[in-house]
PDB file of C-alpha atoms in Angstrom:
ATOM      1  CA  UNK A   1      32.019  71.846 101.618  1.00 50.00           C
ATOM      2  CA  UNK A   2      33.773  74.886 103.029  1.00 53.00           C
ATOM      3  CA  UNK A   3      37.567  74.866 103.286  1.00 55.00           C
ATOM      4  CA  UNK A   4      37.575  75.955 106.925  1.00 56.00           C
ATOM      5  CA  UNK A   5      35.190  73.177 107.929  1.00 59.00           C
ATOM      6  CA  UNK A   6      37.323  70.422 106.449  1.00 54.00           C
ATOM      7  CA  UNK A   7      38.710  68.567 109.436  1.00 56.00           C
ATOM      8  CA  UNK A   8      40.878  66.293 107.300  1.00 61.00           C
ATOM      9  CA  UNK A   9      43.051  69.174 106.052  1.00 58.00           C
ATOM     10  CA  UNK A  10      45.972  69.371 108.497  1.00 64.00           C
ATOM     11  CA  UNK A  11      48.177  71.561 106.263  1.00 68.00           C
ATOM     12  CA  UNK A  12      46.232  74.738 106.920  1.00 63.00           C
ATOM     13  CA  UNK A  13      48.385  77.554 108.272  1.00 66.00           C
ATOM     14  CA  UNK A  14      46.606  80.722 109.373  1.00 68.00           C
ATOM     15  CA  UNK A  15      47.660  83.954 107.731  1.00 72.00           C
ATOM     16  CA  UNK A  16      50.785  85.323 109.328  1.00 69.00           C
ATOM     17  CA  UNK A  17      51.828  88.921 108.974  1.00 67.00           C
ATOM     18  CA  UNK A  18      54.438  89.295 106.283  1.00 66.00           C
ATOM     19  CA  UNK A  19      57.679  91.062 107.037  1.00 68.00           C
ATOM     20  CA  UNK A  20      58.227  94.373 105.326  1.00 71.00           C
ATOM     21  CA  UNK A  21      61.400  94.561 103.286  1.00 71.00           C
ATOM     22  CA  UNK A  22      64.046  96.558 105.091  1.00 80.00           C
ATOM     23  CA  UNK A  23      65.381  99.307 102.838  1.00 86.00           C
ATOM     24  CA  UNK A  24      68.352 100.024 105.063  1.00 90.00           C
ATOM     25  CA  UNK A  25      69.464  96.384 104.904  1.00 90.00           C
ATOM     26  CA  UNK A  26      69.252  96.464 101.123  1.00 92.00           C
ATOM     27  CA  UNK A  27      71.185  99.745 101.014  1.00 94.00           C
ATOM     28  CA  UNK A  28      73.806  98.227 103.318  1.00 93.00           C
ATOM     29  CA  UNK A  29      74.286  95.277 100.992  1.00 94.00           C
ATOM     30  CA  UNK A  30      74.480  97.470  97.880  1.00 94.00           C
ATOM     31  CA  UNK A  31      76.992  99.858  99.475  1.00 94.00           C
ATOM     32  CA  UNK A  32      79.050  96.902 100.708  1.00 94.00           C
ATOM     33  CA  UNK A  33      79.254  95.494  97.201  1.00 95.00           C
ATOM     34  CA  UNK A  34      80.146  98.959  95.875  1.00 95.00           C
ATOM     35  CA  UNK A  35      82.864  99.161  98.501  1.00 94.00           C
ATOM     36  CA  UNK A  36      84.375  95.946  97.165  1.00 94.00           C
ATOM     37  CA  UNK A  37      84.220  97.185  93.589  1.00 93.00           C
ATOM     38  CA  UNK A  38      85.557 100.659  94.405  1.00 92.00           C
ATOM     39  CA  UNK A  39      88.417  99.420  96.576  1.00 90.00           C
ATOM     40  CA  UNK A  40      90.528  99.244  93.423  1.00 88.00           C
ATOM     41  CA  UNK A  41      90.374 103.043  93.192  1.00 87.00           C
ATOM     42  CA  UNK A  42      91.801 103.301  96.678  1.00 78.00           C
ATOM     43  CA  UNK A  43      90.015 106.025  98.522  1.00 86.00           C
ATOM     44  CA  UNK A  44      86.487 105.635  97.058  1.00 89.00           C
ATOM     45  CA  UNK A  45      85.890 102.259  98.700  1.00 90.00           C
ATOM     46  CA  UNK A  46      86.205 103.714 102.202  1.00 92.00           C
ATOM     47  CA  UNK A  47      83.157 106.065 102.130  1.00 93.00           C
ATOM     48  CA  UNK A  48      81.009 103.401 100.469  1.00 93.00           C
ATOM     49  CA  UNK A  49      82.022 100.938 103.182  1.00 93.00           C
ATOM     50  CA  UNK A  50      81.310 103.451 105.932  1.00 94.00           C
ATOM     51  CA  UNK A  51      77.852 104.080 104.481  1.00 95.00           C
ATOM     52  CA  UNK A  52      77.243 100.355 104.350  1.00 94.00           C
ATOM     53  CA  UNK A  53      78.060  99.956 108.039  1.00 94.00           C
ATOM     54  CA  UNK A  54      75.861 102.939 108.890  1.00 94.00           C
ATOM     55  CA  UNK A  55      72.930 101.519 106.924  1.00 93.00           C
ATOM     56  CA  UNK A  56      73.388  98.131 108.595  1.00 92.00           C
ATOM     57  CA  UNK A  57      73.189  99.741 112.020  1.00 91.00           C
ATOM     58  CA  UNK A  58      70.099 101.714 111.000  1.00 90.00           C
ATOM     59  CA  UNK A  59      68.436  98.560 109.660  1.00 89.00           C
ATOM     60  CA  UNK A  60      68.270  96.912 113.079  1.00 84.00           C
ATOM     61  CA  UNK A  61      64.705  96.993 114.293  1.00 78.00           C
ATOM     62  CA  UNK A  62      63.718  96.993 117.920  1.00 77.00           C
ATOM     63  CA  UNK A  63      63.614  93.489 119.339  1.00 75.00           C
ATOM     64  CA  UNK A  64      65.114  91.864 116.246  1.00 78.00           C
ATOM     65  CA  UNK A  65      68.609  90.825 115.332  1.00 80.00           C
ATOM     66  CA  UNK A  66      70.417  92.000 112.217  1.00 83.00           C
ATOM     67  CA  UNK A  67      69.177  90.492 108.986  1.00 86.00           C
ATOM     68  CA  UNK A  68      71.354  88.435 106.706  1.00 86.00           C
ATOM     69  CA  UNK A  69      71.604  91.270 104.189  1.00 89.00           C
ATOM     70  CA  UNK A  70      72.857  93.636 106.905  1.00 90.00           C
ATOM     71  CA  UNK A  71      75.481  91.177 108.102  1.00 92.00           C
ATOM     72  CA  UNK A  72      76.610  90.570 104.519  1.00 93.00           C
ATOM     73  CA  UNK A  73      76.782  94.338 103.983  1.00 93.00           C
ATOM     74  CA  UNK A  74      78.987  94.729 107.051  1.00 94.00           C
ATOM     75  CA  UNK A  75      81.326  91.921 105.973  1.00 95.00           C
ATOM     76  CA  UNK A  76      81.674  93.134 102.377  1.00 95.00           C
ATOM     77  CA  UNK A  77      82.187  96.723 103.486  1.00 95.00           C
ATOM     78  CA  UNK A  78      84.852  95.731 106.018  1.00 95.00           C
ATOM     79  CA  UNK A  79      86.722  93.853 103.295  1.00 95.00           C
ATOM     80  CA  UNK A  80      86.288  96.787 100.880  1.00 94.00           C
ATOM     81  CA  UNK A  81      87.541  99.311 103.440  1.00 94.00           C
ATOM     82  CA  UNK A  82      90.545  97.162 104.272  1.00 95.00           C
ATOM     83  CA  UNK A  83      91.462  96.616 100.625  1.00 93.00           C
ATOM     84  CA  UNK A  84      90.993 100.328  99.846  1.00 92.00           C
ATOM     85  CA  UNK A  85      93.281 101.375 102.681  1.00 93.00           C
ATOM     86  CA  UNK A  86      95.863  98.788 101.621  1.00 93.00           C
ATOM     87  CA  UNK A  87      95.757 100.094  98.037  1.00 91.00           C
ATOM     88  CA  UNK A  88      96.386 103.669  99.199  1.00 91.00           C
ATOM     89  CA  UNK A  89      99.204 102.651 101.540  1.00 93.00           C
ATOM     90  CA  UNK A  90     100.842 100.540  98.831  1.00 92.00           C
ATOM     91  CA  UNK A  91     100.594 103.395  96.310  1.00 89.00           C
ATOM     92  CA  UNK A  92     102.241 105.788  98.753  1.00 90.00           C
ATOM     93  CA  UNK A  93     104.933 103.207  99.454  1.00 93.00           C
ATOM     94  CA  UNK A  94     105.619 102.816  95.724  1.00 91.00           C
ATOM     95  CA  UNK A  95     105.732 106.573  95.247  1.00 87.00           C
ATOM     96  CA  UNK A  96     108.494 107.010  97.796  1.00 88.00           C
ATOM     97  CA  UNK A  97     110.504 103.801  97.381  1.00 93.00           C
ATOM     98  CA  UNK A  98     110.185 102.602  93.773  1.00 92.00           C
ATOM     99  CA  UNK A  99     112.136 104.763  91.298  1.00 92.00           C
ATOM    100  CA  UNK A 100     110.394 103.417  88.176  1.00 93.00           C
ATOM    101  CA  UNK A 101     106.950 104.156  89.614  1.00 91.00           C
ATOM    102  CA  UNK A 102     108.110 107.610  90.641  1.00 91.00           C
ATOM    103  CA  UNK A 103     109.427 108.293  87.116  1.00 92.00           C
ATOM    104  CA  UNK A 104     106.126 107.211  85.597  1.00 93.00           C
ATOM    105  CA  UNK A 105     104.205 109.508  87.934  1.00 90.00           C
ATOM    106  CA  UNK A 106     106.636 112.336  87.149  1.00 91.00           C
ATOM    107  CA  UNK A 107     106.113 111.883  83.382  1.00 93.00           C
ATOM    108  CA  UNK A 108     102.352 111.788  83.864  1.00 93.00           C
ATOM    109  CA  UNK A 109     102.407 114.969  86.012  1.00 91.00           C
ATOM    110  CA  UNK A 110     104.505 116.805  83.403  1.00 93.00           C
ATOM    111  CA  UNK A 111     102.177 115.769  80.576  1.00 93.00           C
ATOM    112  CA  UNK A 112      98.977 116.589  82.423  1.00 91.00           C
ATOM    113  CA  UNK A 113      99.885 119.618  84.515  1.00 89.00           C
ATOM    114  CA  UNK A 114     103.226 120.865  83.175  1.00 91.00           C
ATOM    115  CA  UNK A 115     104.805 120.476  86.610  1.00 90.00           C
ATOM    116  CA  UNK A 116     107.259 117.833  87.727  1.00 89.00           C
ATOM    117  CA  UNK A 117     106.576 115.763  90.812  1.00 85.00           C
ATOM    118  CA  UNK A 118     109.344 117.526  92.755  1.00 88.00           C
ATOM    119  CA  UNK A 119     107.897 120.958  91.893  1.00 88.00           C
ATOM    120  CA  UNK A 120     104.462 119.760  92.954  1.00 85.00           C
ATOM    121  CA  UNK A 121     105.760 118.575  96.300  1.00 83.00           C
ATOM    122  CA  UNK A 122     107.682 121.820  96.850  1.00 87.00           C
ATOM    123  CA  UNK A 123     104.537 123.893  96.160  1.00 85.00           C
ATOM    124  CA  UNK A 124     102.246 122.040  98.556  1.00 80.00           C
ATOM    125  CA  UNK A 125     104.503 120.456 101.179  1.00 78.00           C
TER     126      UNK A 125
END
């Protein structure tokens, strides 16, 4: 008996076209996760997050909504960008208003570059 001629089989589903994996959605998710990881470095999380948002926008296909991976990439990148910007702002705040942090940076600058923090600022600003 042929499978297609079996009238008792009600579970038969005709072949449906499979969806192609969306590379941009995957790249958006990966860059979003990288943005979260790199937010601790401050400035490196921002470009990774921007790339993630760009890839999510590019992943949208005509007539379809954004995939779950793209939405997750956007959310993780937004969090990574926000945390990266907050880390930079907090570091700048500490540099100007916390004397112990400023002394530590001054010692590090003298050991690495042979220039104090005040001399560095006077040369470039």
